[in-house]
Structures are given as C-alpha cells and as structure tokens.
C-alpha positions as a Markdown table, in Angstrom:
| # | Residue | x | y | z |
|---|---|---|---|---|
| 1 | Met | 6.6 | -72.4 | -21.4 |
| 2 | Lys | 4.2 | -74.8 | -23.0 |
| 3 | Gln | 4.3 | -72.9 | -26.2 |
| 4 | Val | 8.1 | -73.0 | -26.2 |
| 5 | Tyr | 8.0 | -76.8 | -25.5 |
| 6 | Trp | 5.6 | -77.5 | -28.4 |
| 7 | Leu | 7.5 | -75.2 | -30.7 |
| 8 | Arg | 10.7 | -77.3 | -30.0 |
| 9 | Val | 8.8 | -80.5 | -30.6 |
| 10 | Leu | 7.5 | -79.1 | -33.9 |
| 11 | Val | 10.9 | -78.0 | -35.0 |
| 12 | Ile | 12.4 | -81.4 | -34.1 |
| 13 | Cys | 9.6 | -83.2 | -36.0 |
| 14 | Leu | 10.1 | -81.0 | -39.0 |
| 15 | Gly | 13.8 | -81.6 | -38.9 |
| 16 | Ile | 13.2 | -85.4 | -38.8 |
| 17 | Leu | 10.8 | -85.2 | -41.7 |
| 18 | Leu | 13.3 | -83.1 | -43.7 |
| 19 | Ile | 16.1 | -85.7 | -43.0 |
| 20 | Val | 13.8 | -88.5 | -44.1 |
| 21 | Ala | 12.6 | -86.7 | -47.2 |
| 22 | Ser | 16.2 | -85.8 | -48.1 |
| 23 | Ala | 17.3 | -89.4 | -47.7 |
| 24 | Ala | 14.4 | -90.7 | -49.8 |
| 25 | Ala | 15.2 | -88.1 | -52.5 |
| 26 | Tyr | 18.9 | -89.2 | -52.5 |
| 27 | Ile | 17.9 | -92.9 | -52.8 |
| 28 | Ala | 15.5 | -92.1 | -55.6 |
| 29 | Phe | 18.1 | -90.0 | -57.4 |
| 30 | Ser | 20.8 | -92.7 | -57.0 |
| 31 | Phe | 18.5 | -95.4 | -58.4 |
| 32 | Ala | 17.4 | -93.2 | -61.3 |
| 33 | Arg | 21.0 | -92.4 | -62.1 |
| 34 | Val | 22.0 | -96.1 | -62.1 |
| 35 | Phe | 19.0 | -97.0 | -64.1 |
| 36 | Tyr | 19.6 | -94.2 | -66.7 |
| 37 | Ser | 23.2 | -95.2 | -67.1 |
| 38 | Ser | 22.4 | -98.9 | -67.4 |
| 39 | Glu | 19.5 | -98.3 | -69.8 |
| 40 | Asn | 21.7 | -96.3 | -72.2 |
| 41 | Gly | 24.5 | -98.7 | -71.9 |
| 42 | Val | 22.2 | -101.5 | -73.1 |
| 43 | Arg | 21.0 | -99.3 | -76.0 |
| 44 | Leu | 24.6 | -98.9 | -77.1 |
| 45 | Glu | 25.4 | -102.6 | -76.8 |
| 46 | Pro | 22.4 | -104.7 | -76.1 |
| 47 | Leu | 24.2 | -108.0 | -75.7 |
| 48 | Gly | 27.4 | -106.9 | -74.1 |
| 49 | Leu | 29.5 | -108.7 | -76.7 |
| 50 | Ser | 32.6 | -106.6 | -76.0 |
| 51 | Ser | 32.7 | -107.7 | -72.3 |
| 52 | Tyr | 34.9 | -110.6 | -73.1 |
| 53 | Pro | 38.0 | -111.2 | -75.4 |
| 54 | Thr | 38.3 | -114.0 | -77.9 |
| 55 | Ser | 38.4 | -117.5 | -76.6 |
| 56 | Pro | 41.4 | -118.4 | -74.5 |
| 57 | Ile | 43.8 | -121.1 | -75.7 |
| 58 | Arg | 43.4 | -124.5 | -74.0 |
| 59 | Thr | 46.4 | -125.0 | -71.8 |
| 60 | Ser | 46.6 | -128.7 | -72.5 |
| 61 | Pro | 44.7 | -131.3 | -74.5 |
| 62 | Asp | 44.3 | -133.2 | -71.3 |
| 63 | Ile | 42.5 | -130.3 | -69.6 |
| 64 | Lys | 38.7 | -130.1 | -69.9 |
| 65 | Arg | 36.9 | -126.7 | -70.0 |
| 66 | Val | 34.0 | -125.6 | -67.9 |
| 67 | Val | 32.2 | -122.4 | -68.9 |
| 68 | Phe | 30.0 | -120.5 | -66.4 |
| 69 | Phe | 27.3 | -118.8 | -68.4 |
| 70 | Gly | 24.5 | -116.4 | -67.3 |
| 71 | Asp | 24.0 | -113.3 | -65.3 |
| 72 | Ser | 25.7 | -111.7 | -62.3 |
| 73 | Arg | 25.2 | -114.8 | -60.3 |
| 74 | Ala | 27.2 | -116.8 | -62.9 |
| 75 | Glu | 29.7 | -113.9 | -63.2 |
| 76 | Ser | 30.4 | -114.1 | -59.5 |
| 77 | Trp | 30.7 | -117.9 | -59.4 |
| 78 | Pro | 34.4 | -118.7 | -58.6 |
| 79 | Pro | 36.2 | -121.7 | -60.1 |
| 80 | Ser | 35.9 | -125.0 | -58.2 |
| 81 | Val | 39.3 | -125.7 | -56.8 |
| 82 | Gln | 38.5 | -129.2 | -55.5 |
| 83 | Val | 39.0 | -131.0 | -58.8 |
| 84 | Ser | 42.0 | -131.3 | -61.1 |
| 85 | Gly | 42.0 | -131.7 | -64.8 |
| 86 | Trp | 39.6 | -128.9 | -65.4 |
| 87 | Glu | 39.9 | -125.2 | -66.4 |
| 88 | Phe | 37.2 | -122.7 | -65.7 |
| 89 | Val | 36.1 | -119.8 | -67.9 |
| 90 | Asn | 33.5 | -117.3 | -66.9 |
| 91 | Arg | 31.1 | -115.7 | -69.3 |
| 92 | Gly | 28.5 | -114.2 | -67.0 |
| 93 | Ile | 27.3 | -110.6 | -67.4 |
| 94 | Ala | 25.5 | -108.8 | -64.6 |
| 95 | Gly | 21.9 | -107.6 | -65.2 |
| 96 | Gln | 21.2 | -109.6 | -68.3 |
| 97 | Thr | 18.0 | -111.4 | -69.1 |
| 98 | Thr | 17.8 | -114.8 | -70.6 |
| 99 | Ala | 17.1 | -113.2 | -74.0 |
| 100 | Gln | 20.3 | -111.3 | -73.9 |
| 101 | Ile | 22.3 | -114.2 | -72.6 |
| 102 | Leu | 20.9 | -116.5 | -75.4 |
| 103 | Gly | 21.7 | -113.8 | -77.9 |
| 104 | Arg | 25.4 | -113.9 | -77.1 |
| 105 | Phe | 25.8 | -117.7 | -76.8 |
| 106 | Ala | 27.3 | -118.0 | -80.3 |
| 107 | Ala | 29.9 | -115.3 | -79.5 |
| 108 | His | 30.8 | -116.1 | -75.9 |
| 109 | Val | 30.4 | -119.9 | -75.6 |
| 110 | Thr | 30.6 | -121.6 | -79.0 |
| 111 | Pro | 34.2 | -120.4 | -79.8 |
| 112 | Leu | 35.3 | -121.9 | -76.4 |
| 113 | Gln | 34.3 | -125.4 | -77.4 |
| 114 | Pro | 33.5 | -126.2 | -73.8 |
| 115 | Asp | 33.2 | -129.7 | -72.4 |
| 116 | Val | 30.8 | -128.5 | -69.7 |
| 117 | Val | 28.4 | -125.5 | -69.6 |
| 118 | Val | 27.1 | -124.4 | -66.2 |
| 119 | Leu | 23.9 | -122.3 | -66.6 |
| 120 | Gln | 22.8 | -119.9 | -63.9 |
| 121 | Leu | 20.3 | -117.3 | -65.2 |
| 122 | Gly | 16.7 | -116.2 | -65.1 |
| 123 | Ile | 16.4 | -113.9 | -62.1 |
| 124 | Asn | 16.6 | -110.7 | -64.2 |
| 125 | Asp | 13.6 | -111.8 | -66.2 |
| 126 | Leu | 11.5 | -112.5 | -63.1 |
| 127 | Arg | 12.5 | -109.2 | -61.5 |
| 128 | Thr | 10.4 | -107.5 | -64.2 |
| 129 | Ile | 7.2 | -109.1 | -63.1 |
| 130 | Pro | 6.3 | -106.4 | -60.6 |
| 131 | Ile | 6.8 | -103.8 | -63.4 |
| 132 | Phe | 4.7 | -105.7 | -65.9 |
| 133 | Pro | 2.4 | -107.9 | -63.8 |
| 134 | Glu | 0.0 | -108.4 | -66.8 |
| 135 | Ser | 2.8 | -110.1 | -68.7 |
| 136 | Arg | 3.7 | -112.5 | -65.9 |
| 137 | Ala | 2.9 | -115.7 | -67.8 |
| 138 | Val | 4.7 | -114.6 | -70.9 |
| 139 | Ile | 7.8 | -113.6 | -68.9 |
| 140 | Ile | 8.0 | -117.0 | -67.2 |
| 141 | Ala | 7.3 | -118.9 | -70.5 |
| 142 | Asn | 10.0 | -116.9 | -72.4 |
| 143 | Cys | 12.5 | -117.4 | -69.5 |
| 144 | Ile | 12.0 | -121.2 | -69.7 |
| 145 | Ala | 12.1 | -121.3 | -73.5 |
| 146 | Asn | 15.3 | -119.3 | -73.6 |
| 147 | Ile | 17.0 | -121.6 | -71.1 |
| 148 | Gln | 15.8 | -124.6 | -73.1 |
| 149 | Ala | 17.3 | -123.1 | -76.3 |
| 150 | Met | 20.7 | -122.7 | -74.5 |
| 151 | Ile | 20.6 | -126.3 | -73.4 |
| 152 | Arg | 20.0 | -127.4 | -77.0 |
| 153 | Gln | 22.9 | -125.2 | -78.3 |
| 154 | Ser | 25.2 | -126.5 | -75.6 |
| 155 | Lys | 24.3 | -130.1 | -76.5 |
| 156 | Asp | 25.0 | -129.3 | -80.2 |
| 157 | Leu | 28.5 | -128.5 | -79.1 |
| 158 | Lys | 28.7 | -132.0 | -77.5 |
| 159 | Ala | 29.0 | -130.3 | -74.1 |
| 160 | Val | 27.5 | -131.6 | -70.9 |
| 161 | Val | 25.0 | -129.0 | -69.4 |
| 162 | Ile | 25.0 | -128.5 | -65.6 |
| 163 | Leu | 21.7 | -126.7 | -65.2 |
| 164 | Ser | 21.5 | -124.8 | -61.9 |
| 165 | Thr | 18.1 | -123.9 | -60.6 |
| 166 | Ile | 17.7 | -120.1 | -60.1 |
| 167 | Phe | 19.2 | -119.1 | -56.8 |
| 168 | Pro | 16.7 | -118.1 | -54.1 |
| 169 | Val | 16.1 | -114.5 | -53.1 |
| 170 | Thr | 16.0 | -113.2 | -49.6 |
| 171 | Ala | 14.2 | -110.4 | -47.9 |
| 172 | Pro | 14.6 | -107.2 | -50.0 |
| 173 | Thr | 16.1 | -104.0 | -48.7 |
| 174 | Leu | 13.9 | -101.0 | -48.2 |
| 175 | Glu | 15.2 | -99.5 | -51.5 |
| 176 | Arg | 14.3 | -102.6 | -53.5 |
| 177 | Arg | 10.9 | -102.9 | -51.9 |
| 178 | Ile | 10.1 | -99.3 | -52.8 |
| 179 | Phe | 11.4 | -99.7 | -56.4 |
| 180 | Phe | 9.3 | -102.4 | -58.0 |
| 181 | Trp | 9.8 | -105.4 | -55.7 |
| 182 | Ser | 7.1 | -108.0 | -54.9 |
| 183 | Asp | 6.9 | -111.3 | -53.1 |
| 184 | Asp | 5.7 | -112.7 | -56.5 |
| 185 | Ile | 9.3 | -112.7 | -57.6 |
| 186 | Ala | 10.1 | -115.6 | -55.2 |
| 187 | Arg | 6.9 | -117.4 | -56.3 |
| 188 | Ala | 8.0 | -117.0 | -60.0 |
| 189 | Val | 11.5 | -118.4 | -59.1 |
| 190 | Ala | 9.8 | -121.4 | -57.6 |
| 191 | Glu | 7.6 | -121.9 | -60.7 |
| 192 | Val | 10.5 | -121.7 | -63.1 |
| 193 | Asn | 12.7 | -124.0 | -61.0 |
| 194 | Lys | 9.9 | -126.6 | -61.1 |
| 195 | Ala | 10.1 | -126.5 | -64.9 |
| 196 | Leu | 13.9 | -126.6 | -64.8 |
| 197 | Arg | 13.9 | -129.7 | -62.7 |
| 198 | Ser | 11.9 | -131.5 | -65.4 |
| 199 | Leu | 14.7 | -130.7 | -68.0 |
| 200 | Ala | 17.3 | -133.1 | -66.5 |
| 201 | Ala | 18.1 | -135.6 | -69.2 |
| 202 | Asp | 21.0 | -137.3 | -71.0 |
| 203 | Arg | 23.9 | -134.8 | -70.8 |
| 204 | Val | 21.8 | -132.4 | -68.8 |
| 205 | Ile | 22.6 | -132.6 | -65.1 |
| 206 | Leu | 20.5 | -130.7 | -62.6 |
| 207 | Leu | 22.3 | -128.8 | -59.8 |
| 208 | Asp | 19.5 | -128.1 | -57.4 |
| 209 | Ala | 20.6 | -124.9 | -55.6 |
| 210 | Asp | 17.6 | -124.9 | -53.3 |
| 211 | Ser | 18.8 | -128.2 | -51.7 |
| 212 | Ile | 22.1 | -126.5 | -50.8 |
| 213 | Leu | 21.1 | -122.9 | -50.1 |
| 214 | Leu | 17.8 | -123.3 | -48.2 |
| 215 | Asp | 17.4 | -124.3 | -44.6 |
| 216 | Ala | 14.9 | -126.9 | -43.2 |
| 217 | Asn | 12.1 | -124.2 | -43.3 |
| 218 | Gly | 12.7 | -123.5 | -47.0 |
| 219 | Leu | 14.3 | -120.1 | -46.3 |
| 220 | Pro | 17.7 | -119.0 | -47.6 |
| 221 | Arg | 20.5 | -119.6 | -45.2 |
| 222 | Pro | 21.7 | -116.1 | -44.0 |
| 223 | Glu | 25.4 | -117.2 | -44.2 |
| 224 | Tyr | 24.9 | -118.0 | -47.9 |
| 225 | Met | 23.4 | -114.7 | -49.0 |
| 226 | Glu | 25.3 | -111.5 | -49.7 |
| 227 | Asp | 22.2 | -109.5 | -50.3 |
| 228 | Thr | 18.7 | -109.9 | -51.7 |
| 229 | Leu | 19.9 | -111.4 | -55.0 |
| 230 | His | 23.5 | -112.4 | -54.6 |
| 231 | Leu | 25.4 | -115.2 | -52.8 |
| 232 | Ser | 28.2 | -114.8 | -50.3 |
| 233 | Pro | 31.5 | -116.6 | -50.8 |
| 234 | Ala | 30.3 | -119.3 | -48.4 |
| 235 | Gly | 27.2 | -119.8 | -50.6 |
| 236 | Tyr | 29.4 | -120.4 | -53.7 |
| 237 | Glu | 31.8 | -122.6 | -51.7 |
| 238 | Ala | 28.8 | -124.8 | -50.8 |
| 239 | Leu | 27.7 | -125.0 | -54.4 |
| 240 | Asn | 31.2 | -125.8 | -55.6 |
| 241 | Leu | 31.3 | -128.8 | -53.3 |
| 242 | Arg | 28.3 | -130.2 | -55.3 |
| 243 | Leu | 29.8 | -129.0 | -58.6 |
| 244 | Ser | 33.0 | -130.8 | -57.8 |
| 245 | Gln | 31.2 | -134.0 | -57.2 |
| 246 | Ile | 29.4 | -133.7 | -60.5 |
| 247 | Leu | 32.6 | -133.0 | -62.4 |
| 248 | Ser | 34.4 | -135.9 | -60.7 |
| 249 | Asp | 31.6 | -138.3 | -61.7 |
| 250 | Leu | 31.6 | -137.4 | -65.4 |
| 251 | Pro | 33.1 | -140.0 | -67.7 |
| 252 | Ser | 36.8 | -139.3 | -68.6 |
| 253 | Ser | 36.1 | -139.5 | -72.4 |
C-alpha cells in the first residue's frame, strides 16, 4: 500500500512539474514571438514614420494645439477635457526609445506647428539597463541628452514644452522579472527624473508625475497603475487635472 501511495505522489509531482514546465515554455515562446516580430518591424521602419498621417488642419485660428509626444505612455494619454480652446493631437508610439522619438520629431511634430508639446518618454531606454548593465551610465546620459534635444526643437517652433517626469514603475509581473527586469530600472527612472526637474525654464514647464502618482510612502498608487509600466484611466485623469491647470495658466497670446 505504501508503494502505491508514493507512486501516486510521484505521479502527481511529475504532473505538476510538467504543467509548470509547459507554462514556462509557453511564456518563453510568447515573449520570443513578440520580440521577434517587434525587432523585425523596427528593422523595416526604425522610426515608425508611417504610423501617423500628415498634419491635421487646425479647426479654427482661435484654437490652440497640444501635441502629446513620446512612447506608449504618451500614446495612451487621453485629451484633457477640462479646458476649452485647445485641440489635442497624439504622436506617441509604443516601445520607442528617446533616440527613435527624437528621430521622428521633424516628421511628426514640426508640421503640426504646436503651441504646446507634452513630452512623456524615456522608460524604454531605461528598460534596457538589465540587458546592458555595463552601459548604464551611457544609456542614462543619452536619454537625458535626447530629451534636451527635443526641448530645444520644440522651443525653436515657439512652442511651450510641458515636460513630464518619467512615470513610475510598479512591481513587475513574473514574466517581466524572468525576462530582463531589475530594480535598477526604478533607480534609473529616479536618476533621470532628477535631471529632468532641473530643466524647467522659460517656456519649459515641469509636470512632476511623481507628486501625483505616488503615495505618501513614495510608492505608485495602485488605482493609478494598469500594469508594471502603464497607467490606468484614473492615473491619466489625475494627470489631466494638473495639465488642465497648466494650460489654463498659460498666456492667451
């Protein structure tokens, strides 16, 4: 009887191991497939210039234009509905680094002749640090330099820049932790944000996302986070309250 019992235990354990191994293999395959597709898509069109049409026509000379520019966090940023007299155009592309975003500024922002450019970008640079830890300092320096370049180009268009700090990250899922995730990403975000806060100047207004999205303990508010990297609708709603205040305070001319 004992032999039968232990045989059953062994079979159950082997079954559990098989299920776990199958799940891990499926997750690995899914990530590999997504990565492979994404990598080859970038090779075909590194900057994603075909993602957007030519500039929309301004509906009225009395309407001012805001352009959201950046990565998926900018792409997901809905228009602020609390203020009138503004139109909102989105030019975010998911997965892009600051180098890619800078590379398409002339195609995706300049033709729009915006009055305001809202910048939210940088996380995709910093996500590469666990893959290339020896290049950490260079990755951070390039991220900051690319953002500074976009600020200069925006100001050359006579636009006001609303510079958002990089949104915080929350606890990663198991899949992300397995595939090149590290707590150093959050530390790098804090480091870049410190540099971004120093860039506030004439026609460069800082939107400090941490002051909105973090709780008293410095942790992301759960109700504001959709997943490890992305905000929930409530998170964007909270940001838009601040954005609306900034837009309302801008001079009319």
